[in-house]
PDB file of C-alpha atoms in Angstrom:
ATOM      1  CA  UNK S  30      88.165 -27.568  22.519  1.00 49.00           C
ATOM      2  CA  UNK S  31      90.198 -30.519  23.213  1.00 49.00           C
ATOM      3  CA  UNK S  32      87.679 -32.389  20.552  1.00 62.00           C
ATOM      4  CA  UNK S  33      88.935 -30.442  17.336  1.00 74.00           C
ATOM      5  CA  UNK S  34      91.921 -32.004  15.799  1.00 86.00           C
ATOM      6  CA  UNK S  35      94.001 -29.188  14.599  1.00 92.00           C
ATOM      7  CA  UNK S  36      96.672 -29.121  12.023  1.00 95.00           C
ATOM      8  CA  UNK S  37      99.809 -27.307  11.053  1.00 96.00           C
ATOM      9  CA  UNK S  38      99.612 -24.929   7.935  1.00 96.00           C
ATOM     10  CA  UNK S  39     101.577 -22.064   6.755  1.00 96.00           C
ATOM     11  CA  UNK S  40      99.488 -18.345   6.703  1.00 97.00           C
ATOM     12  CA  UNK S  41      99.673 -18.648   2.350  1.00 96.00           C
ATOM     13  CA  UNK S  42      98.496 -22.039   2.176  1.00 97.00           C
ATOM     14  CA  UNK S  43      95.881 -21.073   4.650  1.00 98.00           C
ATOM     15  CA  UNK S  44      94.619 -18.097   2.677  1.00 98.00           C
ATOM     16  CA  UNK S  45      94.755 -20.430  -0.285  1.00 98.00           C
ATOM     17  CA  UNK S  46      92.639 -23.019   0.904  1.00 98.00           C
ATOM     18  CA  UNK S  47      90.148 -20.812   2.202  1.00 98.00           C
ATOM     19  CA  UNK S  48      89.868 -18.779  -1.188  1.00 98.00           C
ATOM     20  CA  UNK S  49      89.589 -22.839  -2.734  1.00 97.00           C
ATOM     21  CA  UNK S  50      86.183 -23.236  -0.531  1.00 97.00           C
ATOM     22  CA  UNK S  51      84.859 -20.194  -1.047  1.00 97.00           C
ATOM     23  CA  UNK S  52      84.931 -20.296  -4.837  1.00 97.00           C
ATOM     24  CA  UNK S  53      82.171 -22.852  -4.139  1.00 94.00           C
ATOM     25  CA  UNK S  54      80.220 -21.391  -1.255  1.00 96.00           C
ATOM     26  CA  UNK S  55      76.778 -20.387  -2.372  1.00 95.00           C
ATOM     27  CA  UNK S  56      74.406 -18.465   0.338  1.00 96.00           C
ATOM     28  CA  UNK S  57      71.702 -20.545   2.052  1.00 89.00           C
ATOM     29  CA  UNK S  58      69.620 -17.718   1.714  1.00 92.00           C
ATOM     30  CA  UNK S  59      69.612 -17.233  -2.120  1.00 94.00           C
ATOM     31  CA  UNK S  60      71.817 -13.739  -2.088  1.00 96.00           C
ATOM     32  CA  UNK S  61      74.477 -13.592  -4.922  1.00 97.00           C
ATOM     33  CA  UNK S  62      77.385 -12.389  -2.415  1.00 98.00           C
ATOM     34  CA  UNK S  63      78.819 -15.206   0.337  1.00 98.00           C
ATOM     35  CA  UNK S  64      79.447 -13.097   3.774  1.00 98.00           C
ATOM     36  CA  UNK S  65      82.435 -14.480   5.667  1.00 98.00           C
ATOM     37  CA  UNK S  66      83.716 -13.862   9.178  1.00 98.00           C
ATOM     38  CA  UNK S  67      87.043 -13.390  10.072  1.00 98.00           C
ATOM     39  CA  UNK S  68      86.573 -13.394  14.447  1.00 98.00           C
ATOM     40  CA  UNK S  69      89.018 -12.461  16.715  1.00 98.00           C
ATOM     41  CA  UNK S  70      90.687 -10.429  18.918  1.00 98.00           C
ATOM     42  CA  UNK S  71      92.874  -7.440  17.441  1.00 98.00           C
ATOM     43  CA  UNK S  72      96.095  -9.314  19.039  1.00 98.00           C
ATOM     44  CA  UNK S  73      94.997 -12.472  17.150  1.00 98.00           C
ATOM     45  CA  UNK S  74      94.729 -10.088  13.857  1.00 97.00           C
ATOM     46  CA  UNK S  75      92.018 -11.428  11.885  1.00 98.00           C
ATOM     47  CA  UNK S  76      92.355  -8.901   9.384  1.00 98.00           C
ATOM     48  CA  UNK S  77      95.038 -10.091   8.290  1.00 98.00           C
ATOM     49  CA  UNK S  78      93.809 -13.618   7.085  1.00 98.00           C
ATOM     50  CA  UNK S  79      91.116 -11.491   5.658  1.00 98.00           C
ATOM     51  CA  UNK S  80      93.768  -9.661   3.341  1.00 98.00           C
ATOM     52  CA  UNK S  81      95.552 -12.960   2.649  1.00 98.00           C
ATOM     53  CA  UNK S  82      92.242 -14.886   1.848  1.00 98.00           C
ATOM     54  CA  UNK S  83      91.407 -11.437  -0.639  1.00 98.00           C
ATOM     55  CA  UNK S  84      94.409 -11.622  -2.351  1.00 98.00           C
ATOM     56  CA  UNK S  85      93.503 -15.502  -3.151  1.00 98.00           C
ATOM     57  CA  UNK S  86      90.404 -15.059  -4.659  1.00 98.00           C
ATOM     58  CA  UNK S  87      91.894 -11.891  -6.802  1.00 98.00           C
ATOM     59  CA  UNK S  88      94.308 -14.163  -7.954  1.00 97.00           C
ATOM     60  CA  UNK S  89      91.270 -16.771  -9.059  1.00 97.00           C
ATOM     61  CA  UNK S  90      89.421 -14.030 -10.711  1.00 97.00           C
ATOM     62  CA  UNK S  91      86.903 -13.497  -7.854  1.00 97.00           C
ATOM     63  CA  UNK S  92      86.172  -9.819  -6.386  1.00 98.00           C
ATOM     64  CA  UNK S  93      86.006  -9.610  -2.924  1.00 98.00           C
ATOM     65  CA  UNK S  94      85.521  -6.515  -0.121  1.00 98.00           C
ATOM     66  CA  UNK S  95      87.406  -6.644   2.874  1.00 98.00           C
ATOM     67  CA  UNK S  96      85.702  -4.926   5.765  1.00 98.00           C
ATOM     68  CA  UNK S  97      86.728  -3.876   9.577  1.00 98.00           C
ATOM     69  CA  UNK S  98      84.477  -3.360  12.081  1.00 97.00           C
ATOM     70  CA  UNK S  99      86.474  -0.638  13.192  1.00 95.00           C
ATOM     71  CA  UNK S 100      85.229   1.040  10.452  1.00 96.00           C
ATOM     72  CA  UNK S 101      81.828   1.065  12.590  1.00 97.00           C
ATOM     73  CA  UNK S 102      82.740   2.510  16.006  1.00 95.00           C
ATOM     74  CA  UNK S 103      80.578   4.722  17.575  1.00 95.00           C
ATOM     75  CA  UNK S 104      81.313   8.421  18.237  1.00 94.00           C
ATOM     76  CA  UNK S 105      83.690   8.416  21.406  1.00 93.00           C
ATOM     77  CA  UNK S 106      80.506  10.062  23.164  1.00 92.00           C
ATOM     78  CA  UNK S 107      78.838   7.168  23.022  1.00 91.00           C
ATOM     79  CA  UNK S 108      81.180   4.475  23.426  1.00 91.00           C
ATOM     80  CA  UNK S 109      83.337   6.155  26.084  1.00 90.00           C
ATOM     81  CA  UNK S 110      80.115   7.259  27.971  1.00 87.00           C
ATOM     82  CA  UNK S 111      81.114   5.657  30.916  1.00 86.00           C
ATOM     83  CA  UNK S 112      84.485   6.043  30.594  1.00 87.00           C
ATOM     84  CA  UNK S 113      87.413   4.989  28.987  1.00 90.00           C
ATOM     85  CA  UNK S 114      88.086   1.213  30.264  1.00 94.00           C
ATOM     86  CA  UNK S 115      84.757   0.129  30.786  1.00 95.00           C
ATOM     87  CA  UNK S 116      84.399  -3.743  29.988  1.00 97.00           C
ATOM     88  CA  UNK S 117      80.465  -3.715  29.602  1.00 95.00           C
ATOM     89  CA  UNK S 118      80.671  -0.459  27.322  1.00 94.00           C
ATOM     90  CA  UNK S 119      83.464  -2.433  25.230  1.00 96.00           C
ATOM     91  CA  UNK S 120      81.962  -5.548  25.329  1.00 96.00           C
ATOM     92  CA  UNK S 121      78.592  -4.396  24.303  1.00 94.00           C
ATOM     93  CA  UNK S 122      78.683  -0.412  22.974  1.00 91.00           C
ATOM     94  CA  UNK S 123      81.225  -0.023  21.021  1.00 95.00           C
ATOM     95  CA  UNK S 124      80.490  -1.325  17.575  1.00 95.00           C
ATOM     96  CA  UNK S 125      77.673  -0.022  15.391  1.00 96.00           C
ATOM     97  CA  UNK S 126      76.125  -2.884  14.537  1.00 96.00           C
ATOM     98  CA  UNK S 127      73.013  -1.270  13.308  1.00 96.00           C
ATOM     99  CA  UNK S 128      75.175   0.370  11.368  1.00 96.00           C
ATOM    100  CA  UNK S 129      76.463  -2.790  10.292  1.00 97.00           C
ATOM    101  CA  UNK S 130      73.273  -4.511   9.685  1.00 97.00           C
ATOM    102  CA  UNK S 131      72.057  -1.360   7.271  1.00 97.00           C
ATOM    103  CA  UNK S 132      75.298  -0.569   4.844  1.00 97.00           C
ATOM    104  CA  UNK S 133      76.601  -3.873   4.907  1.00 98.00           C
ATOM    105  CA  UNK S 134      74.552  -6.944   5.600  1.00 98.00           C
ATOM    106  CA  UNK S 135      71.220  -5.798   4.099  1.00 97.00           C
ATOM    107  CA  UNK S 136      72.916  -4.616   0.338  1.00 98.00           C
ATOM    108  CA  UNK S 137      74.123  -8.039   0.345  1.00 98.00           C
ATOM    109  CA  UNK S 138      70.811  -9.868   1.186  1.00 96.00           C
ATOM    110  CA  UNK S 139      68.657 -12.004  -1.227  1.00 95.00           C
ATOM    111  CA  UNK S 140      67.244  -9.168  -3.141  1.00 94.00           C
ATOM    112  CA  UNK S 141      69.937  -6.427  -2.157  1.00 96.00           C
ATOM    113  CA  UNK S 142      71.951  -3.923  -4.607  1.00 97.00           C
ATOM    114  CA  UNK S 143      75.342  -4.630  -3.651  1.00 97.00           C
ATOM    115  CA  UNK S 144      76.078  -1.538  -2.673  1.00 98.00           C
ATOM    116  CA  UNK S 145      78.432  -1.345   0.275  1.00 98.00           C
ATOM    117  CA  UNK S 146      79.471   1.022   2.585  1.00 97.00           C
ATOM    118  CA  UNK S 147      82.780  -0.185   3.706  1.00 97.00           C
ATOM    119  CA  UNK S 148      83.452   2.116   6.427  1.00 96.00           C
ATOM    120  CA  UNK S 149      81.520   4.480   8.524  1.00 95.00           C
ATOM    121  CA  UNK S 150      83.387   6.405  11.174  1.00 91.00           C
ATOM    122  CA  UNK S 151      87.135   7.506  11.643  1.00 91.00           C
ATOM    123  CA  UNK S 152      88.056   6.780  15.517  1.00 87.00           C
ATOM    124  CA  UNK S 153      90.933   8.790  15.248  1.00 88.00           C
ATOM    125  CA  UNK S 154      89.618  12.034  14.166  1.00 91.00           C
ATOM    126  CA  UNK S 155      86.131  11.261  15.806  1.00 89.00           C
ATOM    127  CA  UNK S 156      83.870  11.958  12.818  1.00 94.00           C
ATOM    128  CA  UNK S 157      81.922  10.138   9.487  1.00 92.00           C
ATOM    129  CA  UNK S 158      84.941   9.131   7.088  1.00 92.00           C
ATOM    130  CA  UNK S 159      82.231   9.745   4.414  1.00 91.00           C
ATOM    131  CA  UNK S 160      84.465   6.962   2.263  1.00 94.00           C
ATOM    132  CA  UNK S 161      81.837   6.331  -0.873  1.00 96.00           C
ATOM    133  CA  UNK S 162      79.521   3.256  -1.439  1.00 97.00           C
ATOM    134  CA  UNK S 163      81.320   0.071  -2.780  1.00 97.00           C
ATOM    135  CA  UNK S 164      79.679  -1.733  -5.873  1.00 97.00           C
ATOM    136  CA  UNK S 165      80.502  -5.323  -5.142  1.00 98.00           C
ATOM    137  CA  UNK S 166      79.142  -7.548  -8.337  1.00 97.00           C
ATOM    138  CA  UNK S 167      76.959 -10.657  -8.020  1.00 96.00           C
ATOM    139  CA  UNK S 168      79.578 -13.155  -6.714  1.00 96.00           C
ATOM    140  CA  UNK S 169      81.339 -11.094  -5.093  1.00 98.00           C
ATOM    141  CA  UNK S 170      82.538 -12.150  -1.403  1.00 98.00           C
ATOM    142  CA  UNK S 171      82.619 -10.322   1.682  1.00 98.00           C
ATOM    143  CA  UNK S 172      85.142 -10.770   4.439  1.00 98.00           C
ATOM    144  CA  UNK S 173      84.311  -8.612   7.516  1.00 98.00           C
ATOM    145  CA  UNK S 174      86.501  -8.932  10.195  1.00 98.00           C
ATOM    146  CA  UNK S 175      86.564  -7.821  13.667  1.00 98.00           C
ATOM    147  CA  UNK S 176      86.072  -8.632  17.357  1.00 97.00           C
ATOM    148  CA  UNK S 177      82.616 -10.634  18.591  1.00 98.00           C
ATOM    149  CA  UNK S 178      80.938 -10.856  15.474  1.00 98.00           C
ATOM    150  CA  UNK S 179      79.406 -14.653  16.269  1.00 97.00           C
ATOM    151  CA  UNK S 180      77.105 -13.101  18.894  1.00 95.00           C
ATOM    152  CA  UNK S 181      75.402 -10.531  16.593  1.00 91.00           C
ATOM    153  CA  UNK S 182      73.596 -13.106  14.219  1.00 92.00           C
ATOM    154  CA  UNK S 183      74.747 -11.898  11.400  1.00 96.00           C
ATOM    155  CA  UNK S 184      73.982 -13.942   8.644  1.00 96.00           C
ATOM    156  CA  UNK S 185      77.961 -15.395   7.954  1.00 98.00           C
ATOM    157  CA  UNK S 186      77.922 -18.336   5.252  1.00 98.00           C
ATOM    158  CA  UNK S 187      80.926 -19.689   6.547  1.00 98.00           C
ATOM    159  CA  UNK S 188      83.194 -17.658  10.132  1.00 98.00           C
ATOM    160  CA  UNK S 189      86.513 -18.204  10.893  1.00 98.00           C
ATOM    161  CA  UNK S 190      87.626 -17.702  14.182  1.00 98.00           C
ATOM    162  CA  UNK S 191      91.051 -16.782  14.961  1.00 98.00           C
ATOM    163  CA  UNK S 192      91.987 -18.061  18.499  1.00 97.00           C
ATOM    164  CA  UNK S 193      93.935 -17.102  20.845  1.00 98.00           C
ATOM    165  CA  UNK S 194      94.792 -19.268  24.305  1.00 97.00           C
ATOM    166  CA  UNK S 195      94.623 -16.748  27.265  1.00 97.00           C
ATOM    167  CA  UNK S 196      98.450 -16.540  27.709  1.00 97.00           C
ATOM    168  CA  UNK S 197      99.014 -15.919  24.187  1.00 98.00           C
ATOM    169  CA  UNK S 198      96.205 -13.067  24.233  1.00 98.00           C
ATOM    170  CA  UNK S 199      97.404 -11.527  26.957  1.00 98.00           C
ATOM    171  CA  UNK S 200     100.977 -11.614  25.734  1.00 97.00           C
ATOM    172  CA  UNK S 201     100.057 -10.028  22.392  1.00 97.00           C
ATOM    173  CA  UNK S 202      97.631  -7.406  24.126  1.00 98.00           C
ATOM    174  CA  UNK S 203      99.064  -4.322  24.286  1.00 97.00           C
ATOM    175  CA  UNK S 204      99.310  -3.529  28.307  1.00 97.00           C
ATOM    176  CA  UNK S 205      97.007  -0.597  27.947  1.00 96.00           C
ATOM    177  CA  UNK S 206      94.643  -2.358  26.401  1.00 97.00           C
ATOM    178  CA  UNK S 207      94.705  -5.650  29.306  1.00 98.00           C
ATOM    179  CA  UNK S 208      91.316  -3.612  30.644  1.00 98.00           C
ATOM    180  CA  UNK S 209      89.663  -5.342  27.196  1.00 98.00           C
ATOM    181  CA  UNK S 210      91.049  -9.216  28.298  1.00 98.00           C
ATOM    182  CA  UNK S 211      87.761  -9.730  30.772  1.00 98.00           C
ATOM    183  CA  UNK S 212      85.524  -8.987  27.500  1.00 98.00           C
ATOM    184  CA  UNK S 213      87.350 -11.620  25.653  1.00 98.00           C
ATOM    185  CA  UNK S 214      86.843 -14.524  28.442  1.00 98.00           C
ATOM    186  CA  UNK S 215      83.194 -13.461  28.777  1.00 98.00           C
ATOM    187  CA  UNK S 216      82.769 -13.703  24.699  1.00 98.00           C
ATOM    188  CA  UNK S 217      84.556 -17.276  25.395  1.00 97.00           C
ATOM    189  CA  UNK S 218      81.887 -18.679  27.862  1.00 97.00           C
ATOM    190  CA  UNK S 219      78.834 -17.009  26.492  1.00 97.00           C
ATOM    191  CA  UNK S 220      79.546 -17.675  23.053  1.00 97.00           C
ATOM    192  CA  UNK S 221      81.713 -20.604  22.665  1.00 97.00           C
ATOM    193  CA  UNK S 222      83.512 -19.058  19.336  1.00 97.00           C
ATOM    194  CA  UNK S 223      86.150 -21.834  18.851  1.00 95.00           C
ATOM    195  CA  UNK S 224      83.043 -24.618  19.274  1.00 94.00           C
ATOM    196  CA  UNK S 225      80.859 -22.323  16.935  1.00 95.00           C
ATOM    197  CA  UNK S 226      82.722 -21.597  14.050  1.00 97.00           C
ATOM    198  CA  UNK S 227      83.234 -23.412  11.255  1.00 97.00           C
ATOM    199  CA  UNK S 228      86.864 -22.759  10.984  1.00 98.00           C
ATOM    200  CA  UNK S 229      89.086 -22.540  13.581  1.00 98.00           C
ATOM    201  CA  UNK S 230      92.486 -21.408  13.446  1.00 98.00           C
ATOM    202  CA  UNK S 231      94.643 -21.731  16.140  1.00 97.00           C
ATOM    203  CA  UNK S 232      97.620 -18.567  16.311  1.00 97.00           C
ATOM    204  CA  UNK S 233      99.588 -18.765  19.900  1.00 96.00           C
ATOM    205  CA  UNK S 234     102.382 -19.140  17.541  1.00 93.00           C
ATOM    206  CA  UNK S 235     101.994 -16.132  14.918  1.00 91.00           C
ATOM    207  CA  UNK S 236     104.454 -18.137  12.640  1.00 93.00           C
ATOM    208  CA  UNK S 237     103.323 -21.554  12.984  1.00 94.00           C
ATOM    209  CA  UNK S 238      99.434 -21.456  12.964  1.00 97.00           C
ATOM    210  CA  UNK S 239      97.122 -24.464  12.819  1.00 97.00           C
ATOM    211  CA  UNK S 240      93.766 -25.221  11.948  1.00 96.00           C
ATOM    212  CA  UNK S 241      90.565 -27.241  12.084  1.00 93.00           C
ATOM    213  CA  UNK S 242      90.576 -27.818   8.434  1.00 85.00           C
TER     214      UNK S 242
END
C-alpha cells in the first residue's frame, strides 16, 4: 500500500474518468459485455461509485447495469445457521456466489445471451424477489458492487477497490455491525485487495477521495 501513489480527486471526476476508461475496454475472453467490480466494505459505499459510473456511461451513450451482491444473500436459515454474529459465516456463507455465477456472469460470458437477473433474494422479507431478467445489449457494462469480490475468481475485466483504513472502517461502520470487522481484516490479509485491484480508491474522508489513476 505504501508503494501506491494516490492523487486527490472529486467523486464526480472519478466517475467520469472511470467511465471514459470503460468505453474502450474489451473483455479478454471474447465476451460482449465488460464486467467491472466495485469492491469494498459496506461503510466504503462502493455502490455509490458504481452508480456514478453508470450515470457517466449513460450520458456517453453506453448502457450499463448496476448489480449489488446484497441482492444475492442466502436465505436467513442458511446464512445465520451459526448465529447472527458468526464471523466465519459472514465471510464464507452469506452470499450466494453460485447464483452470481449462474445468473450474472454466465449470461455475460462469450456466447451468452446477456439476460441477467439483477437480484435474487430480499433479505428484509427473506424471500425471493421475483425480479424480471434484464437484457444487457452487446457492449453494455456490468457494474457489480459488494464486499469480498476479489476472492471468488469472478471474471472481471476491471476491478476497483474502495479502501478504508482500519480506523476509518471502524468509525464508519455502525456499532451494531462491528462484529463484522474481523472479516474485513481477514480479507485484507488473505486477498490484498488494495494490491490486487486495477484501480484503488481511498475514501477515509468521504468528501475528498484519492485514487491510483
